[in-house]
mmCIF file of C-alpha atoms in Angstrom:
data_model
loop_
_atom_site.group_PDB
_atom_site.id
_atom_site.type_symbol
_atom_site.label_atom_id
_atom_site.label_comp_id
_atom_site.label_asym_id
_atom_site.label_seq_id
_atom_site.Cartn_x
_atom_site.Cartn_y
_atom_site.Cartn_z
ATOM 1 C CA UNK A 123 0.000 0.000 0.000
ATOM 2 C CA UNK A 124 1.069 3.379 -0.735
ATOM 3 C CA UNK A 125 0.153 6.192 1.907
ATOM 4 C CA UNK A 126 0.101 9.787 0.868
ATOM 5 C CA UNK A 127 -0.033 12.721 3.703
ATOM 6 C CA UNK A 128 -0.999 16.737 1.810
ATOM 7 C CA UNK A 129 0.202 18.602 5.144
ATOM 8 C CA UNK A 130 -1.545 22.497 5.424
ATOM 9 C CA UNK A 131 -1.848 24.868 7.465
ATOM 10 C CA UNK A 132 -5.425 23.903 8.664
ATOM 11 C CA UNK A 133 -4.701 19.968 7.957
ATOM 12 C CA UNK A 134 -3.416 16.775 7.363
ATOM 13 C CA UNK A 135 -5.063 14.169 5.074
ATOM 14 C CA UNK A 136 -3.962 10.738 4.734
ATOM 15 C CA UNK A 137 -4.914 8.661 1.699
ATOM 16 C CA UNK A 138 -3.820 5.011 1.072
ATOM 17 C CA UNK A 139 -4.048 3.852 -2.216
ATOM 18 C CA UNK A 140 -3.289 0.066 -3.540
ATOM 19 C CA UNK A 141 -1.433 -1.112 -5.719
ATOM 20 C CA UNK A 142 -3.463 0.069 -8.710
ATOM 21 C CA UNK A 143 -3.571 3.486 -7.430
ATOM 22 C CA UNK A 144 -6.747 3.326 -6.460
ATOM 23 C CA UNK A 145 -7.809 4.922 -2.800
ATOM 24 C CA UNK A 146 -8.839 2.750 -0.533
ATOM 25 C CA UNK A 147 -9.150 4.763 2.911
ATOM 26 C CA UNK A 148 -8.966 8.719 4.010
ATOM 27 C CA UNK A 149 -8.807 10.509 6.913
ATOM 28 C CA UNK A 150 -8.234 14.223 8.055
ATOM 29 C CA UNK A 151 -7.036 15.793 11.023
ATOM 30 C CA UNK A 152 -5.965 19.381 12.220
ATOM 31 C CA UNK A 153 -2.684 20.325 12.043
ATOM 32 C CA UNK A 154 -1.063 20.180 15.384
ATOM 33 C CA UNK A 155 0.384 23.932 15.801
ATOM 34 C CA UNK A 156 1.679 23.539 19.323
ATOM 35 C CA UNK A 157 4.623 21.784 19.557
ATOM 36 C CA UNK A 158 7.008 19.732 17.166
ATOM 37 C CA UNK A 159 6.399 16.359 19.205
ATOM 38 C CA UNK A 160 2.699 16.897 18.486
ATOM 39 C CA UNK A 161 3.265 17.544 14.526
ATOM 40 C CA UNK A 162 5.026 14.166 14.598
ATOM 41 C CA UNK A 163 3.048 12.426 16.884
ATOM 42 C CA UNK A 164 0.063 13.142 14.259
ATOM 43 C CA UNK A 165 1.997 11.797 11.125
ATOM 44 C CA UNK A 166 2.812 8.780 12.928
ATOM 45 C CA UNK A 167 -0.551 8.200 14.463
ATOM 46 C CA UNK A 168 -2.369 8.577 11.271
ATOM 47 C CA UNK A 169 0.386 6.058 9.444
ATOM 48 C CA UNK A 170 0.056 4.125 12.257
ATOM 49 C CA UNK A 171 -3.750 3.917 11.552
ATOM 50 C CA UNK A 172 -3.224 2.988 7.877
ATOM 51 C CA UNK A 173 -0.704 -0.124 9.058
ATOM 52 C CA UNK A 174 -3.641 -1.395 11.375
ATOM 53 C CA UNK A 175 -6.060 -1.338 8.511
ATOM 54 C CA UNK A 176 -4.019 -2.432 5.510
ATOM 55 C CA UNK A 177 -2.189 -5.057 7.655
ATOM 56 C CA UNK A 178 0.990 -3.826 6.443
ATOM 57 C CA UNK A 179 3.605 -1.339 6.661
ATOM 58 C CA UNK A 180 2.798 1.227 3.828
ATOM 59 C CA UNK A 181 5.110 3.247 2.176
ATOM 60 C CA UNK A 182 5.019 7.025 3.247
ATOM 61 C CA UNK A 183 4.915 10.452 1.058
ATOM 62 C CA UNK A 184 4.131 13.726 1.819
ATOM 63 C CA UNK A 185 3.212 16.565 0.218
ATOM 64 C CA UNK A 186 4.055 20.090 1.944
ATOM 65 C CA UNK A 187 3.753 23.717 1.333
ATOM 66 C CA UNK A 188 7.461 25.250 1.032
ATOM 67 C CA UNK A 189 11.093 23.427 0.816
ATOM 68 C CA UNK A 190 10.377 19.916 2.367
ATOM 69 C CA UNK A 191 14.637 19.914 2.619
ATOM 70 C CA UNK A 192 16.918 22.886 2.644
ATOM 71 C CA UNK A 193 20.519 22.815 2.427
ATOM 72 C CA UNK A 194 20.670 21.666 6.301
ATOM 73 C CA UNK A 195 18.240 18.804 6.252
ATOM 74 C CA UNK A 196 15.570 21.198 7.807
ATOM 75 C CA UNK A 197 12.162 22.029 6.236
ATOM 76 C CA UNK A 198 11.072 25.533 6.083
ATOM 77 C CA UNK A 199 7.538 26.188 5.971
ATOM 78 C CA UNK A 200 6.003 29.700 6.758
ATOM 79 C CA UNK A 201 2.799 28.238 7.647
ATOM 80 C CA UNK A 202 3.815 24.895 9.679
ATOM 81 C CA UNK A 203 5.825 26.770 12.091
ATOM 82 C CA UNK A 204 5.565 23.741 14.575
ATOM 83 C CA UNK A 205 8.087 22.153 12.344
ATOM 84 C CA UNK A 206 9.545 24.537 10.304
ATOM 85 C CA UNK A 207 13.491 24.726 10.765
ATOM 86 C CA UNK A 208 13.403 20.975 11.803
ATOM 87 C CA UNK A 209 14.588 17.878 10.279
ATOM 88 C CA UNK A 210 11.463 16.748 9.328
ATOM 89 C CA UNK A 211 12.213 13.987 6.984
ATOM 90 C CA UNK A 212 15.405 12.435 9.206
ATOM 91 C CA UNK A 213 12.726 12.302 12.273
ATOM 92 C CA UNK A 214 9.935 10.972 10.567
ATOM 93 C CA UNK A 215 12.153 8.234 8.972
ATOM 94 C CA UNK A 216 13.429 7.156 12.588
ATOM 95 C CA UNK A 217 10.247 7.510 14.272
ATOM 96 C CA UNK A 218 8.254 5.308 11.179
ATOM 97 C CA UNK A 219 10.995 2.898 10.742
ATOM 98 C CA UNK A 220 10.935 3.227 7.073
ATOM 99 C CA UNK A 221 11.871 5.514 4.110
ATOM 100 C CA UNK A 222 9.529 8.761 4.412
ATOM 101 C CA UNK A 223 9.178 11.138 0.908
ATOM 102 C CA UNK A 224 8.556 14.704 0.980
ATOM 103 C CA UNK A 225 7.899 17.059 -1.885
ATOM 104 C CA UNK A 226 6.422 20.466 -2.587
ATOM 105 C CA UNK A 227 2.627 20.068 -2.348
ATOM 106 C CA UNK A 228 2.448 21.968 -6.067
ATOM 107 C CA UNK A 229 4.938 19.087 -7.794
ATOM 108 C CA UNK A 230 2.814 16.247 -5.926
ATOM 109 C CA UNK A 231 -0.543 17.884 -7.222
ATOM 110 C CA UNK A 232 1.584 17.296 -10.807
ATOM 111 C CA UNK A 233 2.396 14.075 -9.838
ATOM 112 C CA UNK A 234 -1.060 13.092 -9.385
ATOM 113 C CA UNK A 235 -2.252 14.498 -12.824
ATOM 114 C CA UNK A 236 0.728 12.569 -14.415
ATOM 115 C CA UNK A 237 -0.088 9.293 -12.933
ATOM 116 C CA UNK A 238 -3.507 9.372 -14.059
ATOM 117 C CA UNK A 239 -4.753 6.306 -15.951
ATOM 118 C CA UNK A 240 -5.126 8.729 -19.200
ATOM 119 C CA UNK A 241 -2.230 10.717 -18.611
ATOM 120 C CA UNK A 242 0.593 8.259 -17.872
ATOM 121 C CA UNK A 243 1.557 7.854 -21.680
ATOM 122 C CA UNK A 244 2.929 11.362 -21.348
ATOM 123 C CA UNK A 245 6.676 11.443 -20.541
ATOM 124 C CA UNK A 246 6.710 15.520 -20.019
ATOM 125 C CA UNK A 247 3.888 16.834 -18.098
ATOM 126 C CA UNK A 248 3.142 20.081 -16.522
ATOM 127 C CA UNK A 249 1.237 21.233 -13.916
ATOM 128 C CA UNK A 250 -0.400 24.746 -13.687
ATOM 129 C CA UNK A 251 -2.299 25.851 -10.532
ATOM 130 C CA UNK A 252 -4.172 29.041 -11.212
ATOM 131 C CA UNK A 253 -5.556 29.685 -7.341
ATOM 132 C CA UNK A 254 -4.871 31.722 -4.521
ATOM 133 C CA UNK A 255 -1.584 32.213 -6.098
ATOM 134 C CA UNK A 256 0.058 30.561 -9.253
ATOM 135 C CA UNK A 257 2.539 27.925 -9.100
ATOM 136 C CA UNK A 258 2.710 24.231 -10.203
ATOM 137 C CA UNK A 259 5.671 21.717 -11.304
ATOM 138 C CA UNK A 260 6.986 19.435 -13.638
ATOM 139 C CA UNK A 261 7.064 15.678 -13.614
ATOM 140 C CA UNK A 262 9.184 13.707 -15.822
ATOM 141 C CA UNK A 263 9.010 10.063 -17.112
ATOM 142 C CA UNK A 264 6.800 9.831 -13.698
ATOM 143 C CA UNK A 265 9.012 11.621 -11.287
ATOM 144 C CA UNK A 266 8.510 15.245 -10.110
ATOM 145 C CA UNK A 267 11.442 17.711 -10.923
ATOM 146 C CA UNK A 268 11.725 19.391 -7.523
ATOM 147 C CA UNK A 269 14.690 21.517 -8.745
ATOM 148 C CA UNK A 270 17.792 22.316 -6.640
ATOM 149 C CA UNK A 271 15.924 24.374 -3.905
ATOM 150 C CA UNK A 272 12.529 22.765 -4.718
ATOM 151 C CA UNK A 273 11.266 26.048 -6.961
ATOM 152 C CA UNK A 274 10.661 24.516 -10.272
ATOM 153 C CA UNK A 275 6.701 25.097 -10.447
ATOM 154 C CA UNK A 276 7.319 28.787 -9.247
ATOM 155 C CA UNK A 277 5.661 30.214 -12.165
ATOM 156 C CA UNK A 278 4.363 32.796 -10.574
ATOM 157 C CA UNK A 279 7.450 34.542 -9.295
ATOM 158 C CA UNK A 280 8.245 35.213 -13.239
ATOM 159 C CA UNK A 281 7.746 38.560 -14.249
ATOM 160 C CA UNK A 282 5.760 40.102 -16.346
ATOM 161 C CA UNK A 283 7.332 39.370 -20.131
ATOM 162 C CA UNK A 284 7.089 42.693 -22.412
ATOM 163 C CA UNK A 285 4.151 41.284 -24.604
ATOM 164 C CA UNK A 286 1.779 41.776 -21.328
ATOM 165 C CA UNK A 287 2.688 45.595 -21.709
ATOM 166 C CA UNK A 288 1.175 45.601 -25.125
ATOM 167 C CA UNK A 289 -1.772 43.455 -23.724
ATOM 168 C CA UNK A 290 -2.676 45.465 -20.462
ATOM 169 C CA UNK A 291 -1.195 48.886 -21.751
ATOM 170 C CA UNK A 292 2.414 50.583 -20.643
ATOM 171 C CA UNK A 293 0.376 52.785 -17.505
ATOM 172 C CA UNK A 294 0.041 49.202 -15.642
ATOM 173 C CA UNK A 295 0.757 49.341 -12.137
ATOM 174 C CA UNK A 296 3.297 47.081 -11.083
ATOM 175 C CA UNK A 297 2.227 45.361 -7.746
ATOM 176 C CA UNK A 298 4.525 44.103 -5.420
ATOM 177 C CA UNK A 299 4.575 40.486 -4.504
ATOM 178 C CA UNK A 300 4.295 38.518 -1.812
ATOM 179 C CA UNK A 301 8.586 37.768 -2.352
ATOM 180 C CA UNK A 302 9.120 41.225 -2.620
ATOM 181 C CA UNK A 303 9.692 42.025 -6.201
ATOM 182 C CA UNK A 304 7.577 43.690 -8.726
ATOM 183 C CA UNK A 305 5.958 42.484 -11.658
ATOM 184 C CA UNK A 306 5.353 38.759 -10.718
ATOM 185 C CA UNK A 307 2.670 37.130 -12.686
ATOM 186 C CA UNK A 308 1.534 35.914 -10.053
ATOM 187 C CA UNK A 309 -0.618 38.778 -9.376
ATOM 188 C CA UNK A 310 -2.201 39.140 -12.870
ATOM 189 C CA UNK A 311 -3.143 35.467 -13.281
ATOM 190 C CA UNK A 312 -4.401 34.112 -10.237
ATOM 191 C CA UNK A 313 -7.565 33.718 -9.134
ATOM 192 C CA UNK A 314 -7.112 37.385 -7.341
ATOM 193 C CA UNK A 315 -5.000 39.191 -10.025
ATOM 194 C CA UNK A 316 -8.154 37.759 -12.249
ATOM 195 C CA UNK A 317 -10.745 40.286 -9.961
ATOM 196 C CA UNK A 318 -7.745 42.752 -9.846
ATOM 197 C CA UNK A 319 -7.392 43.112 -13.891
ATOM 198 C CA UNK A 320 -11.816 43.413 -13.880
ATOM 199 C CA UNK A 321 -11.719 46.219 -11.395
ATOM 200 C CA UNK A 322 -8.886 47.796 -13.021
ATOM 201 C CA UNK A 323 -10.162 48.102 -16.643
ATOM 202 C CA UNK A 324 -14.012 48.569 -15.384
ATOM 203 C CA UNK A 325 -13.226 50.059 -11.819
ATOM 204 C CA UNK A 326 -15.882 47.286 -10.317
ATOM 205 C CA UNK A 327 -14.974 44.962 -7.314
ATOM 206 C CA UNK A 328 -16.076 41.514 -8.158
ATOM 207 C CA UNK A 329 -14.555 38.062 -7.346
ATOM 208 C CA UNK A 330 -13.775 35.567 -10.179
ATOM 209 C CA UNK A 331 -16.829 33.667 -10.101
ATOM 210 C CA UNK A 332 -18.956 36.517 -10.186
ATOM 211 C CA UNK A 333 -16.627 37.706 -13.549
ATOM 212 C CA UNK A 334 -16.996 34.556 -14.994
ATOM 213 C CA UNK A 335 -20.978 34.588 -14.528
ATOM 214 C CA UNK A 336 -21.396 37.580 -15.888
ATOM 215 C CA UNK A 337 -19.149 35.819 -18.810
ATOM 216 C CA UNK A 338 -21.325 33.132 -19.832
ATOM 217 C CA UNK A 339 -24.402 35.811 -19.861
ATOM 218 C CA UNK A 340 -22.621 37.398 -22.486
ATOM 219 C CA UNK A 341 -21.680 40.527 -20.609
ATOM 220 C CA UNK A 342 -19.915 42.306 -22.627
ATOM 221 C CA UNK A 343 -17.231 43.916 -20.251
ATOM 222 C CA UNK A 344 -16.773 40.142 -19.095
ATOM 223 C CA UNK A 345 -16.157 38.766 -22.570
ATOM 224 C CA UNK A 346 -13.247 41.384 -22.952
ATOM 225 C CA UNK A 347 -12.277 40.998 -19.665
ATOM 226 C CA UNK A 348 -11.592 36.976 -20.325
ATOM 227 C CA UNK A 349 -10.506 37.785 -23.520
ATOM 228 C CA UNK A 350 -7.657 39.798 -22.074
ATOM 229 C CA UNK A 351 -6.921 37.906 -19.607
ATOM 230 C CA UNK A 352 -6.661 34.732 -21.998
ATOM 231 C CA UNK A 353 -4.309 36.652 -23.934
ATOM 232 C CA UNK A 354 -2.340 37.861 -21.206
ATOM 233 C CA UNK A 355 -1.637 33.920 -19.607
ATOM 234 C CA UNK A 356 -1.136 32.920 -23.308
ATOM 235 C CA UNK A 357 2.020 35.480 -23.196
ATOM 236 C CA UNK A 358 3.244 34.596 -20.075
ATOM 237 C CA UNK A 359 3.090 30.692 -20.832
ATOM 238 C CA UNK A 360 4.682 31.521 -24.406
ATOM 239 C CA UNK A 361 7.752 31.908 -21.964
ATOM 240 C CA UNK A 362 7.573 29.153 -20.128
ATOM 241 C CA UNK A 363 6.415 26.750 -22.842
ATOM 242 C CA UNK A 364 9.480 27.932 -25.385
ATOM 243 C CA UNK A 365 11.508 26.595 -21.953
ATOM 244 C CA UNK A 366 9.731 23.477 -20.839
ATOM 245 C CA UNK A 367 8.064 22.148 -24.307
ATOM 246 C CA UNK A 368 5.846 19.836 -22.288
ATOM 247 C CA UNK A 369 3.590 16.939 -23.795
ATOM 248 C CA UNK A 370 0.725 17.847 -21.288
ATOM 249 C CA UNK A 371 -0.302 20.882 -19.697
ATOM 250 C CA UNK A 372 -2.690 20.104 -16.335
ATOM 251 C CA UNK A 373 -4.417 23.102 -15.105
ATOM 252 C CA UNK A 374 -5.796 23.152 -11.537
ATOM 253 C CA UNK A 375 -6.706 25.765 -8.819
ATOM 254 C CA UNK A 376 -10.259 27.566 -8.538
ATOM 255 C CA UNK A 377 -9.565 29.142 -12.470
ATOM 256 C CA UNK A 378 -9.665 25.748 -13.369
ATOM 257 C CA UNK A 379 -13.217 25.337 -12.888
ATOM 258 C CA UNK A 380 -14.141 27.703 -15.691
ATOM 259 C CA UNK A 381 -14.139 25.317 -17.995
ATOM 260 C CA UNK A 382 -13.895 27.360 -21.169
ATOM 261 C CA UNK A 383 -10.327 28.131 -20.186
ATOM 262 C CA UNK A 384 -8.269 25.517 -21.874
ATOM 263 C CA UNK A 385 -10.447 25.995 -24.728
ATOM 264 C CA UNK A 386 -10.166 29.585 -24.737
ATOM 265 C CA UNK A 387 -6.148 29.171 -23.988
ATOM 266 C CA UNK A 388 -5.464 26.332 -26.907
ATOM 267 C CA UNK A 389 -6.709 28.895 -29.545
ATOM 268 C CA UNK A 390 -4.193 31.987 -28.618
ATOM 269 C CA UNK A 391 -1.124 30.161 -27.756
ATOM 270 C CA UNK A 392 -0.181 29.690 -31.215
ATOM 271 C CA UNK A 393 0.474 32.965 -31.563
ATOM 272 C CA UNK A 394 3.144 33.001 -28.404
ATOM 273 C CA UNK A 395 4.909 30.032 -29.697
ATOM 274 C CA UNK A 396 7.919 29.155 -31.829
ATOM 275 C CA UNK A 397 6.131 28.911 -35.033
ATOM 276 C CA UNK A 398 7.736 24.906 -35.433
ATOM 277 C CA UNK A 399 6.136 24.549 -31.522
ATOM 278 C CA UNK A 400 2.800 22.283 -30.841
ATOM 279 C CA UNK A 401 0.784 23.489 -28.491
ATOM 280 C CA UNK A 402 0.963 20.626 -25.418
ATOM 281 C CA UNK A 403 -2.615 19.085 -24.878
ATOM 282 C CA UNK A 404 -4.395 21.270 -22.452
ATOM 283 C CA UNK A 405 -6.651 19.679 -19.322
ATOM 284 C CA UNK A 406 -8.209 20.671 -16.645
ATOM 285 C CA UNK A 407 -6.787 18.596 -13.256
ATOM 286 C CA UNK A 408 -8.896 15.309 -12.840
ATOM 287 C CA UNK A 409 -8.379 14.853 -8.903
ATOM 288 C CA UNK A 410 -9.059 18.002 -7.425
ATOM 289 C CA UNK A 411 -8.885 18.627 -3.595
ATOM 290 C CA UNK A 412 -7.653 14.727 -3.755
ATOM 291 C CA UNK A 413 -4.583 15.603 -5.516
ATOM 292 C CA UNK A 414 -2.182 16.597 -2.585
ATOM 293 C CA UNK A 415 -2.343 12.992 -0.904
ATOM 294 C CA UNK A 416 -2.489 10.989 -4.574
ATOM 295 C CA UNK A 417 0.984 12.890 -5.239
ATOM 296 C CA UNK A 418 2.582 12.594 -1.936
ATOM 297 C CA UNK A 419 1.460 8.680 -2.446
ATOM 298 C CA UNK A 420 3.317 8.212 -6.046
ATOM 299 C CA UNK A 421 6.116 9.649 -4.825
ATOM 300 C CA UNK A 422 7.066 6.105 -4.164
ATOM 301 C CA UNK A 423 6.351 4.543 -7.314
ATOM 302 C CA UNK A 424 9.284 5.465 -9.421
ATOM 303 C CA UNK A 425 11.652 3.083 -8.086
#
């Protein structure tokens, strides 16, 4: 059995998944925020939970927000400051008594999409989370690419490329980002920076869903709106895409759910492209909030 742990702020789920990756059991907890002794008493009580009911010792993965190993063994994790600046992974693996995984909780949601019965034949995927942020990863022949300080699905912490200046006009405030610089896409194509662009242009607060409503009415300030933005994440992938030339593109995060994106998206990237590049197939993530623990389970599976 495979056991995969997505570790937030708010909680920990545990799924365990057999042998043909298909979940068996779940279970979610709080995350302790007390003490460090707590945090691991949790992780081992809910593995030790999973052993009782599978009858055998599962292998462990987890998927976590922030470096899962810096240069000195330690994790750092803003919002797990139980554990944050401990050696998580050492611990864990003495406490369990077995070999414990940890990734970035973006490259295990990419790792779930590219173990997906229909998405397995691709040997270069890439996974886009348009949410409360933007970010994502790569996976590779199965494996996740964590990079040499586990930032290869930072996405969002690219700036803005020139073409956006031509797409949102030269006057367009550049907003500083949560890392500190300026510019970051991260701010124009998230689920926030979506609301941010619509109040700009048409000085009117609403929140993405209400945009997106107003969209399939056939508002007309909506349809440019979308429009814009389409053309604006079509730039900024041009970028990436010229870089990463993946077979599969896997877009999750609450902009996922408007389902005329990848649509929408397919149809202008051509035009931000090499003109020999093919435009990677385009999905919308299958697993959803599932997709953390189905990750952090595969993480196993490319021995």
């Amino acid at each position: 059995m495979h056991y995969g742990l997505d570790i937030g702020g708010s909680k920990i789920a545990l799924g365990v998944f057999d042998s043909s990756r298909t979940l068996q059991w779940e279970r979610r907890i709080a995350t302790p925020h007390e003490s460090y002794s707590a945090f691991l008493d949790a992780i081992a009580g809910l593995v030790h939970d999973a052993d009782a009911r599978t009858g055998e010792r599962g292998s462990v993965g987890i998927g976590i927000p922030g470096m899962p190993v810096t240069a000195d063994g330690t994790l750092y994790a803003a919002n797990l400051p139980a554990a944050s600046g401990r050696a998580l992974r050492a611990d864990l693996c003495a406490l369990l008594g077995r070999d414990v995984r940890l990734d970035n909780d973006a490259n295990c949601f990419a790792l779930s999409e590219a173990w997906d019965d229909e998405f397995a034949r691709y040997p270069l995927v890439m996974g886009l989370i348009l949410g409360t942020g933007v970010g994502g990863g790569l996976v590779l022949n199965g494996k996740s690419i964590p990079g040499h300080s586990y930032i290869t699905g930072e996405f969002g912490h690219i700036r803005l490329p020139v073409d956006a200046l031509e797409i949102l006009g030269h006057d367009i405030p550049l907003l500083r980002c949560g890392c500190g610089q300026l510019g970051c896409i991260e701010n124009y194509l998230s689920g926030g920076g979506f609301a941010w662009l619509y109040n700009h242009f048409y000085d009117q607060s609403l929140n993405a869903p209400e945009i997106i409503a107003l969209w399939e009415q056939g508002d007309e300030g909506a349809r440019a709106h979308v429009a814009r933005y389409v053309e604006l994440l079509a730039a900024c992938l041009g970028t990436i895409l010229t870089i990463v030339d993946p077979d599969l593109l896997v877009i999750g995060g609450g902009l996922s759910n408007f389902a005329a994106l990848t649509t929408l998206l397919s149809d202008r990237l051509p035009l931000r492209l090499l003109p020999v590049a093919r435009v990677p197939r385009i999905e919308r993530a299958r697993h959803g909030d599932a997709g953390g623990m189905r990750g952090a389970a595969f993480l196993h599976l490319t021995d």
